[in-house]
PDB file of C-alpha atoms in Angstrom:
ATOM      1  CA  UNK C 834      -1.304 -57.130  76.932  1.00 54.00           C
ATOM      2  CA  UNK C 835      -4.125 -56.130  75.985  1.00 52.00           C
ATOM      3  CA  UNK C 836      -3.685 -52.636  75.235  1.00 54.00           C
ATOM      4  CA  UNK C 837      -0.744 -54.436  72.285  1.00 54.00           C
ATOM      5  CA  UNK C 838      -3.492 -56.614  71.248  1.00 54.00           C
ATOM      6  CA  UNK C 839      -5.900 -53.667  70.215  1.00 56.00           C
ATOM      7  CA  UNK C 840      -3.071 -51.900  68.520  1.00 54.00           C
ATOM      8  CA  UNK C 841      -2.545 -54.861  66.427  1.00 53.00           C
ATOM      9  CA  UNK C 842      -6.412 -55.047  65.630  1.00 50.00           C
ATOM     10  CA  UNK C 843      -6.502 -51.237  64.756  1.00 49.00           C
ATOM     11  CA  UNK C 844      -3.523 -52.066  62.521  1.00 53.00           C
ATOM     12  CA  UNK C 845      -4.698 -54.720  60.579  1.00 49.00           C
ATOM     13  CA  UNK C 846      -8.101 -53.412  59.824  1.00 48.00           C
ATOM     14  CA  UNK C 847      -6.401 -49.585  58.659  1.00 48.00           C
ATOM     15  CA  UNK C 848      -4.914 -51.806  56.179  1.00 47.00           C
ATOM     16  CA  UNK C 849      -7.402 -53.132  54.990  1.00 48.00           C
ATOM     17  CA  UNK C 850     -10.366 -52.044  52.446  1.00 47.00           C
ATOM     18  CA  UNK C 851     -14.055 -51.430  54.595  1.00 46.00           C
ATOM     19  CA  UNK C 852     -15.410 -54.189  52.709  1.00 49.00           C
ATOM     20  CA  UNK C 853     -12.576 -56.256  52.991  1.00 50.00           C
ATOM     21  CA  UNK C 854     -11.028 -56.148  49.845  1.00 52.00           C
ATOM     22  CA  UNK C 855     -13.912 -57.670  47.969  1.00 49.00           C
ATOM     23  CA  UNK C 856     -14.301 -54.421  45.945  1.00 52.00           C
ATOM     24  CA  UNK C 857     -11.339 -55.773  44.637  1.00 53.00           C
ATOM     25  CA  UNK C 858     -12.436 -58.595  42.973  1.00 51.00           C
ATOM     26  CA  UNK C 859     -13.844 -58.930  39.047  1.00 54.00           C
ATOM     27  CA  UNK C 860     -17.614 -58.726  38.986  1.00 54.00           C
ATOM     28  CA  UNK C 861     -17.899 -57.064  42.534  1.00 55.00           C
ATOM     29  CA  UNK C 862     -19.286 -53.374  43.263  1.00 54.00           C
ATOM     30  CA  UNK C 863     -17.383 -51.304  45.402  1.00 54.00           C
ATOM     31  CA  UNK C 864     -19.194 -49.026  47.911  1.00 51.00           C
ATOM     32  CA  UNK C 865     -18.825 -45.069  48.275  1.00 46.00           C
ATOM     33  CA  UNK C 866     -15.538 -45.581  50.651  1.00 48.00           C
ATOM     34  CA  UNK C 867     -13.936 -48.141  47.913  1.00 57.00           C
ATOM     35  CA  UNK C 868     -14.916 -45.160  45.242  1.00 56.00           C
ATOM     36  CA  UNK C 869     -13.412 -42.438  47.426  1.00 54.00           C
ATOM     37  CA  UNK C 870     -10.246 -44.072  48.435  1.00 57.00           C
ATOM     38  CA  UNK C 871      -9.630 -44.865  44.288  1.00 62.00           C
ATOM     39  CA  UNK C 872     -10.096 -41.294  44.053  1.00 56.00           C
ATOM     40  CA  UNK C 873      -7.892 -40.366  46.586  1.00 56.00           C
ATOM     41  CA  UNK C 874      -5.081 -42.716  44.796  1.00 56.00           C
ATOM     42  CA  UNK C 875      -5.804 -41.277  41.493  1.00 55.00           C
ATOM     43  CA  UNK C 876      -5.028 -37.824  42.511  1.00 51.00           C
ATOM     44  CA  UNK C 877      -6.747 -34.274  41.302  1.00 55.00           C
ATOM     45  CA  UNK C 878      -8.773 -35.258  38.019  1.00 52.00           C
ATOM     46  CA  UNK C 879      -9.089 -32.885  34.795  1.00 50.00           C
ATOM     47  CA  UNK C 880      -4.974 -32.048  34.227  1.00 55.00           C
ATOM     48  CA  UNK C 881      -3.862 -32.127  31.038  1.00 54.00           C
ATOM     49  CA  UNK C 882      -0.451 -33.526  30.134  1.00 64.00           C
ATOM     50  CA  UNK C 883       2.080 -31.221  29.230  1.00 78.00           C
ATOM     51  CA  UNK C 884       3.132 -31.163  25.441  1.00 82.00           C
ATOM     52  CA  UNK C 885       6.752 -32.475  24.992  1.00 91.00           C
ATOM     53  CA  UNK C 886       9.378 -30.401  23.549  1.00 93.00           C
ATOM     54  CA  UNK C 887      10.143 -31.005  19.733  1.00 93.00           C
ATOM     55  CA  UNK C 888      13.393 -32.152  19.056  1.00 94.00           C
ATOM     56  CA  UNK C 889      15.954 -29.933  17.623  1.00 94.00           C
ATOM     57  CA  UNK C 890      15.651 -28.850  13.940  1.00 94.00           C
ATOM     58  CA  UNK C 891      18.908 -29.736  11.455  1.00 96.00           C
ATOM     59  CA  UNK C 892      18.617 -25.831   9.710  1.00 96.00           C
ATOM     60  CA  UNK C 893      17.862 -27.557   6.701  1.00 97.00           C
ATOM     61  CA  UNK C 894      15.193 -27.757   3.906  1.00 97.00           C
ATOM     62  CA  UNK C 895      15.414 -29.319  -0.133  1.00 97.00           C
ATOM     63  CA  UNK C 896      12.873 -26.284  -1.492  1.00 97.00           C
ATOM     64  CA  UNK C 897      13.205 -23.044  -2.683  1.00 97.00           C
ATOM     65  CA  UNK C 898       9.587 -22.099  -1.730  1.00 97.00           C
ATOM     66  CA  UNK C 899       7.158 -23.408   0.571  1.00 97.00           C
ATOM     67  CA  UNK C 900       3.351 -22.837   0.829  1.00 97.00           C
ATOM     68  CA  UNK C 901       0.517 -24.687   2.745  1.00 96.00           C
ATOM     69  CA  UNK C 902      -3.067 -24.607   1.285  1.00 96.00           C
ATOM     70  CA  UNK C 903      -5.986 -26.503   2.101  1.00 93.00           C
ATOM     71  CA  UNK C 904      -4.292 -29.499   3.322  1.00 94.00           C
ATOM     72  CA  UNK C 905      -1.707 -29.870   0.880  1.00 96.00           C
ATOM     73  CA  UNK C 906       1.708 -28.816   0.475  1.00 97.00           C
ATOM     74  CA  UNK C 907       3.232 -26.983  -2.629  1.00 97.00           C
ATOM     75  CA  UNK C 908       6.456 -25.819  -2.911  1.00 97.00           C
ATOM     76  CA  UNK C 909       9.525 -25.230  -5.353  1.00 97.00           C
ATOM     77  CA  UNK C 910      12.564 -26.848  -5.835  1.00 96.00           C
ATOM     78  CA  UNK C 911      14.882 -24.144  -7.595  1.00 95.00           C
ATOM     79  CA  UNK C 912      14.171 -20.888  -8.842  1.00 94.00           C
ATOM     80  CA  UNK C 913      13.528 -21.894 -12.148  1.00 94.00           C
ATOM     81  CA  UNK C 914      10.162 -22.952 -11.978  1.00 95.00           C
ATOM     82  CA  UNK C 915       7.527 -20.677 -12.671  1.00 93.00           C
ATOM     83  CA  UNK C 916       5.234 -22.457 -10.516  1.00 94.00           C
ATOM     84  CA  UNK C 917       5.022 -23.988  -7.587  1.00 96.00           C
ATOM     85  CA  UNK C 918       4.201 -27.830  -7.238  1.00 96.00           C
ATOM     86  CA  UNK C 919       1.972 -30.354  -5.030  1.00 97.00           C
ATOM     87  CA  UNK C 920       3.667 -32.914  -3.447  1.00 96.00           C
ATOM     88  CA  UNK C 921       2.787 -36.348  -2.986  1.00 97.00           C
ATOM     89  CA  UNK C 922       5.411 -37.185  -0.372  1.00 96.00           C
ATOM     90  CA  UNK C 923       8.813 -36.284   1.221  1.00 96.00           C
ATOM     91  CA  UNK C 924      10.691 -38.965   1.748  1.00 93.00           C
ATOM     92  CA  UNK C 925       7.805 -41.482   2.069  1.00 93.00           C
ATOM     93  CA  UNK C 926       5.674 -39.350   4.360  1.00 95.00           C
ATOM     94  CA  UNK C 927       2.810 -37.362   2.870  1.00 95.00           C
ATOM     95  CA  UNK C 928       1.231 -33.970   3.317  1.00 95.00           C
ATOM     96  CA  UNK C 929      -1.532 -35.290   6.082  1.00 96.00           C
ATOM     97  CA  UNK C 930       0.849 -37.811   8.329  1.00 96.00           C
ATOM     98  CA  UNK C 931       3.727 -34.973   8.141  1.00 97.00           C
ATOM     99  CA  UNK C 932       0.715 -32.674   9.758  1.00 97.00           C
ATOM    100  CA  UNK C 933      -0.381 -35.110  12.289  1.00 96.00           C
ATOM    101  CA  UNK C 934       3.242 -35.449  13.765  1.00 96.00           C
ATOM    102  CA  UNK C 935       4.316 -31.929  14.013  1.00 96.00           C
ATOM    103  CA  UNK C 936       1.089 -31.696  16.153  1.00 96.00           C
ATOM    104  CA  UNK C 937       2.058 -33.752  18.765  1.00 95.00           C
ATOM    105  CA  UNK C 938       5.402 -31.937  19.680  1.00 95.00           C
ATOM    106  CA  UNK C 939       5.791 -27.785  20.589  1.00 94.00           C
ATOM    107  CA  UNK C 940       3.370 -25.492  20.882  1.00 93.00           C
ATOM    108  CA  UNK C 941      -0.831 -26.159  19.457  1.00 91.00           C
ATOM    109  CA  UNK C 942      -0.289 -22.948  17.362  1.00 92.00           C
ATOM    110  CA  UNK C 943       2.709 -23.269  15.176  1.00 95.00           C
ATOM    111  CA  UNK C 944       2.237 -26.846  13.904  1.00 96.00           C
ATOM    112  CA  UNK C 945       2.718 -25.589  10.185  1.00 96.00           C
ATOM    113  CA  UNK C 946       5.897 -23.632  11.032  1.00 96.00           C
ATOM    114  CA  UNK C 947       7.426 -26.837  12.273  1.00 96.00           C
ATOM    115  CA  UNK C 948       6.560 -28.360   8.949  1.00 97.00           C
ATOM    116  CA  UNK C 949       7.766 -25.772   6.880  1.00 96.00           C
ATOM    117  CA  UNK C 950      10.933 -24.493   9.347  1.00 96.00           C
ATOM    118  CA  UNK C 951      11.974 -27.582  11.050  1.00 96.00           C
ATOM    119  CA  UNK C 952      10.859 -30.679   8.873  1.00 95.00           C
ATOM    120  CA  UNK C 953      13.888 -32.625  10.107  1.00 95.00           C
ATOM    121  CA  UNK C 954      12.348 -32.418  13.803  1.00 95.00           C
ATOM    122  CA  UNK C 955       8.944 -33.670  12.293  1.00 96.00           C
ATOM    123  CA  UNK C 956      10.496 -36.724  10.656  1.00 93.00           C
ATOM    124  CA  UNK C 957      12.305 -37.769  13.917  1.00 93.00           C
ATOM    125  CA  UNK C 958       8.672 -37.532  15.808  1.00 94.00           C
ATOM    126  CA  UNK C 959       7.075 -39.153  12.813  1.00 94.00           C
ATOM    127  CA  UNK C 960       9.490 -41.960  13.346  1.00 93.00           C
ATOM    128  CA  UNK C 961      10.352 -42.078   9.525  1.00 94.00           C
ATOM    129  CA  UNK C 962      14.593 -42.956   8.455  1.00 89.00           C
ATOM    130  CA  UNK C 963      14.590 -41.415   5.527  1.00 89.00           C
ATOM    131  CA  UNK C 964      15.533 -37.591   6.418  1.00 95.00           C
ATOM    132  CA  UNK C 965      18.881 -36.933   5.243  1.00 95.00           C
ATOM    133  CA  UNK C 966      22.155 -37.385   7.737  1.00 93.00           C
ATOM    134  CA  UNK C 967      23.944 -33.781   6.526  1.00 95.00           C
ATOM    135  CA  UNK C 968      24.244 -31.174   4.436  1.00 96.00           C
ATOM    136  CA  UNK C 969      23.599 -31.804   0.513  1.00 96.00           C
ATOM    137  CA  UNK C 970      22.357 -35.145   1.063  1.00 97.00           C
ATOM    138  CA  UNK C 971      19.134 -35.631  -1.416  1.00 97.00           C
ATOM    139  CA  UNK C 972      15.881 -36.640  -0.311  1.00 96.00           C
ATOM    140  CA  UNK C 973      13.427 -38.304  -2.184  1.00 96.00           C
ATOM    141  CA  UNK C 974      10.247 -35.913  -3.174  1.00 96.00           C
ATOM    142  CA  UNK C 975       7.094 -37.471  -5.028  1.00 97.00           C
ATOM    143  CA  UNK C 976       5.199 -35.086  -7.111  1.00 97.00           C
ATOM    144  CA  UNK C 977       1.928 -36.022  -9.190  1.00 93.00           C
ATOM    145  CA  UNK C 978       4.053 -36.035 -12.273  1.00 91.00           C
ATOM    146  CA  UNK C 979       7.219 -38.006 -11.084  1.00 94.00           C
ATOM    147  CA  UNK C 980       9.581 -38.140  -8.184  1.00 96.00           C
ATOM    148  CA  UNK C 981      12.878 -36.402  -8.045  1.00 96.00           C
ATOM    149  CA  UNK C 982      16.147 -36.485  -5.400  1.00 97.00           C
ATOM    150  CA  UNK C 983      16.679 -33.192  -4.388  1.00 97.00           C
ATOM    151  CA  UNK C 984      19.453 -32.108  -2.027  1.00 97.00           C
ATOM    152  CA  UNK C 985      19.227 -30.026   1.829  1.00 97.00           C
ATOM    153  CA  UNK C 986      20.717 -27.032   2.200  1.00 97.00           C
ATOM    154  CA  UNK C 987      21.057 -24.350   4.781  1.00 97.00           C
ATOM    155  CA  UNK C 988      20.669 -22.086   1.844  1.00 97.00           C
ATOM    156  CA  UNK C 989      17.202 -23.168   1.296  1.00 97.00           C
ATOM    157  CA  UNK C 990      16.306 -23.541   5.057  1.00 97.00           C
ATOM    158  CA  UNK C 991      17.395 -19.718   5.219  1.00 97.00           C
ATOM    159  CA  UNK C 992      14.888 -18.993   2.269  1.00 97.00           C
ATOM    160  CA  UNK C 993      11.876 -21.078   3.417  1.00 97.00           C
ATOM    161  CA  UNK C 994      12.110 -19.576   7.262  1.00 96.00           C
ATOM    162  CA  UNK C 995      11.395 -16.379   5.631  1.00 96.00           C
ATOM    163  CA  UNK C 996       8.882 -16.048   2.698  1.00 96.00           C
ATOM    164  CA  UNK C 997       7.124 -19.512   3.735  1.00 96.00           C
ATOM    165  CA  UNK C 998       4.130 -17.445   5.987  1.00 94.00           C
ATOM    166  CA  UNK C 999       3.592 -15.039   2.507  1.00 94.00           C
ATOM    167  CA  UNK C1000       3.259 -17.615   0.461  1.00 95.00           C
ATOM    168  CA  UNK C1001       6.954 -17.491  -1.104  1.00 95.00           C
ATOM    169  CA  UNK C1002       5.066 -16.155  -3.888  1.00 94.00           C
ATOM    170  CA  UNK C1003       3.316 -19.409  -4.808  1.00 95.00           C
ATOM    171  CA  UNK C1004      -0.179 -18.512  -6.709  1.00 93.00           C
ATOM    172  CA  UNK C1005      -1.916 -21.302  -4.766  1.00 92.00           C
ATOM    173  CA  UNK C1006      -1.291 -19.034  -1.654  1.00 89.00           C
ATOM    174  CA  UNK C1007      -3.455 -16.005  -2.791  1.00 84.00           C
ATOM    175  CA  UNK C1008      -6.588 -15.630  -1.159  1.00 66.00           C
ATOM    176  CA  UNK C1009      -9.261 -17.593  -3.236  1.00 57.00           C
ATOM    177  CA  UNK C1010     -12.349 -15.432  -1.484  1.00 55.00           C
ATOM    178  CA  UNK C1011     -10.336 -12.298  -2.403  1.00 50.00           C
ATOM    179  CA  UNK C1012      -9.498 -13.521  -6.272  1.00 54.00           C
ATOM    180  CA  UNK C1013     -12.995 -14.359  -6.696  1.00 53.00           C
ATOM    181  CA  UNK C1014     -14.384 -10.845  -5.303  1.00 58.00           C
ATOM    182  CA  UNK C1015     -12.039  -8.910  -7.254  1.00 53.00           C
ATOM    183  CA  UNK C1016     -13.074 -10.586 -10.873  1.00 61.00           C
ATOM    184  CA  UNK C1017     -16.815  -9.863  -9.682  1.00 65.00           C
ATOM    185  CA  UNK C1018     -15.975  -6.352  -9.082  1.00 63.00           C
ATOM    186  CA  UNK C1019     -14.277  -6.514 -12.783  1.00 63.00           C
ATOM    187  CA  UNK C1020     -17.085  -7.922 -14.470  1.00 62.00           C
ATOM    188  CA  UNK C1021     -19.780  -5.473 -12.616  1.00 69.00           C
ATOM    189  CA  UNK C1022     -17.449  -2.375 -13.985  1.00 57.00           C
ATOM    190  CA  UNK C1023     -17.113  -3.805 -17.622  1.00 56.00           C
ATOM    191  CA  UNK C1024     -20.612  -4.667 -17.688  1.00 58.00           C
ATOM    192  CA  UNK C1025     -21.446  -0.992 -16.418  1.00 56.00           C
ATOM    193  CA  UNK C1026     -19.164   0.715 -19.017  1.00 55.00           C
ATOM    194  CA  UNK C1027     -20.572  -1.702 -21.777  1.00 56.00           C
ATOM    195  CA  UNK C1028     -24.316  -0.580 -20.637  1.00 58.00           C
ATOM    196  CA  UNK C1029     -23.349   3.264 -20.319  1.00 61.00           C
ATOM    197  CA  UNK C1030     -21.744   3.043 -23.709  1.00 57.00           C
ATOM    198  CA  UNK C1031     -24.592   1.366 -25.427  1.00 53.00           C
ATOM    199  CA  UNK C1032     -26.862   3.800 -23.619  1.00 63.00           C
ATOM    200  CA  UNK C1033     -25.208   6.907 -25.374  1.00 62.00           C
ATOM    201  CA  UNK C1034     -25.172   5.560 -28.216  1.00 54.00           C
ATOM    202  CA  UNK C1035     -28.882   4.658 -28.225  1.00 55.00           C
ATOM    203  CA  UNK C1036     -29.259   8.124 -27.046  1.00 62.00           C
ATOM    204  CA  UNK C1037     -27.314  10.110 -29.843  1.00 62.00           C
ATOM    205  CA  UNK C1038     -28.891   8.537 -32.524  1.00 56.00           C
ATOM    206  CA  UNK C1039     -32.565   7.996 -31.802  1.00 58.00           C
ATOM    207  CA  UNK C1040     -33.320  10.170 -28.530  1.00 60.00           C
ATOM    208  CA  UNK C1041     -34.593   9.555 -25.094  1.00 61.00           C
ATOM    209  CA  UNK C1042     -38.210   9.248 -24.098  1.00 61.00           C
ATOM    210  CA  UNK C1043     -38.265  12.913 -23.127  1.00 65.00           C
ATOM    211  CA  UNK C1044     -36.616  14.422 -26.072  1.00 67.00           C
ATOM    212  CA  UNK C1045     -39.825  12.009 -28.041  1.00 65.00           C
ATOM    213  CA  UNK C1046     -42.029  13.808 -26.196  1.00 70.00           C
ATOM    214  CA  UNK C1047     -40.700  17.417 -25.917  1.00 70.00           C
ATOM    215  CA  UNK C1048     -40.885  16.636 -30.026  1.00 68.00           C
ATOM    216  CA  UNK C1049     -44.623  15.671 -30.157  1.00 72.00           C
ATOM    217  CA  UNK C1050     -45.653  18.693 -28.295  1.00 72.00           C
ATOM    218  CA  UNK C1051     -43.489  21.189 -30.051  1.00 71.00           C
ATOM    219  CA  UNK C1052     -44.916  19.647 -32.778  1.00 71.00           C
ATOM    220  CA  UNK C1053     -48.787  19.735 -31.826  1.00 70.00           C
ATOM    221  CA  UNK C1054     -48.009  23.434 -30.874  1.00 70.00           C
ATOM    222  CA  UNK C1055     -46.857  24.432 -34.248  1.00 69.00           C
ATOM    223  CA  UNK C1056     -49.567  22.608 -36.064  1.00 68.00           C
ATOM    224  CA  UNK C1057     -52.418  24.286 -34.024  1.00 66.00           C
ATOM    225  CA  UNK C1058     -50.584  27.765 -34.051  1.00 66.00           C
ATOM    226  CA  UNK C1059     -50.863  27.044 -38.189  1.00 66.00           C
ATOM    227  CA  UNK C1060     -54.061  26.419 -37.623  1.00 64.00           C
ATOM    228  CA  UNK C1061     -54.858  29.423 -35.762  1.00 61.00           C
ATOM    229  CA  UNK C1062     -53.211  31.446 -38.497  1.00 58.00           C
TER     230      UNK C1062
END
């Protein structure tokens, strides 16, 4: 009887909290057992969640050349243009929220191949409607100097997954640091063919210090040899 009784006891207080639950309650402190045992609950600390999977891209894009620079999107929308233009928005979602929702799909590194390769997935994270159903549907594009419908195509998508890294040619794409260091470069040469020219010049028709000089004495040496005489 006894021995049943003490199993009971045992029972009971295992189920219970060392402090009787009172850690429990708002405004009390729980002791170093309550802390451990929440710890204990909680699992191993400092994992990461895995990234989710992006969803599947449609193969489909509205541009004919895609570039991303500083932020901000440029592109082309046949091969007409001669240049390529900012956009505003696609389809209601601009440059920086399009950014911000391929980033939380697929892998950290390729955020801005998602954008440019698989904008379709980006929408559907993004949780914007107005992404095309099919083929040669039009989507909306706003550019600074109007907005315009333009259609998706596999055509295009096929296009933009391969020049988009390079630039597709787009002049915003070239290296800024490496434009600017090249016209230095320029300037330094004309400005040292413009000083070497002027130099000769100065030189042909009135002399250089040392041809003054080799003068005076060939000079001074005649006169005093006239002298002499």
């Amino acid at each position: 009887m006894w021995y049943l009784l003490s199993l009971l006891l045992v029972a009971i207080c295992a189920a219970q909290t060392t402090d009787g639950g009172r850690g429990e309650l708002p405004g009390m402190r729980k002791d170093i057992f309550d802390q451990m045992k929440d710890a204990k609950n909680k699992g191993p600390t400092g994992q990461t969640a895995k990234r989710p999977e992006c969803p599947k891209s449609d193969q489909l894009s509205p541009f004919r050349a895609f570039c991303i620079v500083q932020g901000q999107i440029y592109v082309k929308i046949n091969d007409t243009e001669e240049k390529c233009r900012r956009i505003v928005s696609i389809g209601g979602a601009n440059a920086s929220a399009l950014f911000e929702a391929s980033r939380t799909c697929g892998a950290v590194g390729e955020w801005k191949r998602r954008v440019a390769e698989e904008l379709s997935a980006v929408y559907f994270v993004g949780g914007w409607e107005e992404w095309p159903k099919s083929d040669g549907e039009p989507v909306e594009i706003e550019f600074e100097d109007g907005n315009v419908s333009v259609p998706i195509t596999p055509e295009n998508y096929e296009v933009i997954k391969e020049c988009w890294a390079r630039g597709c040619g787009c002049e915003q794409a070239a290296n800024p640091k490496m434009k600017a260091i090249l016209i230095s470069l320029l300037a330094i040469c004309v400005f040292g063919i413009g000083s070497d020219g002027v130099k000769l010049v100065w030189e042909k028709f009135f002399g250089t210090k040392k041809d003054k000089e080799k003068k005076e004495k060939k000079e001074k040496k005649e006169k005093k040899e006239k002298k002499e005489k």
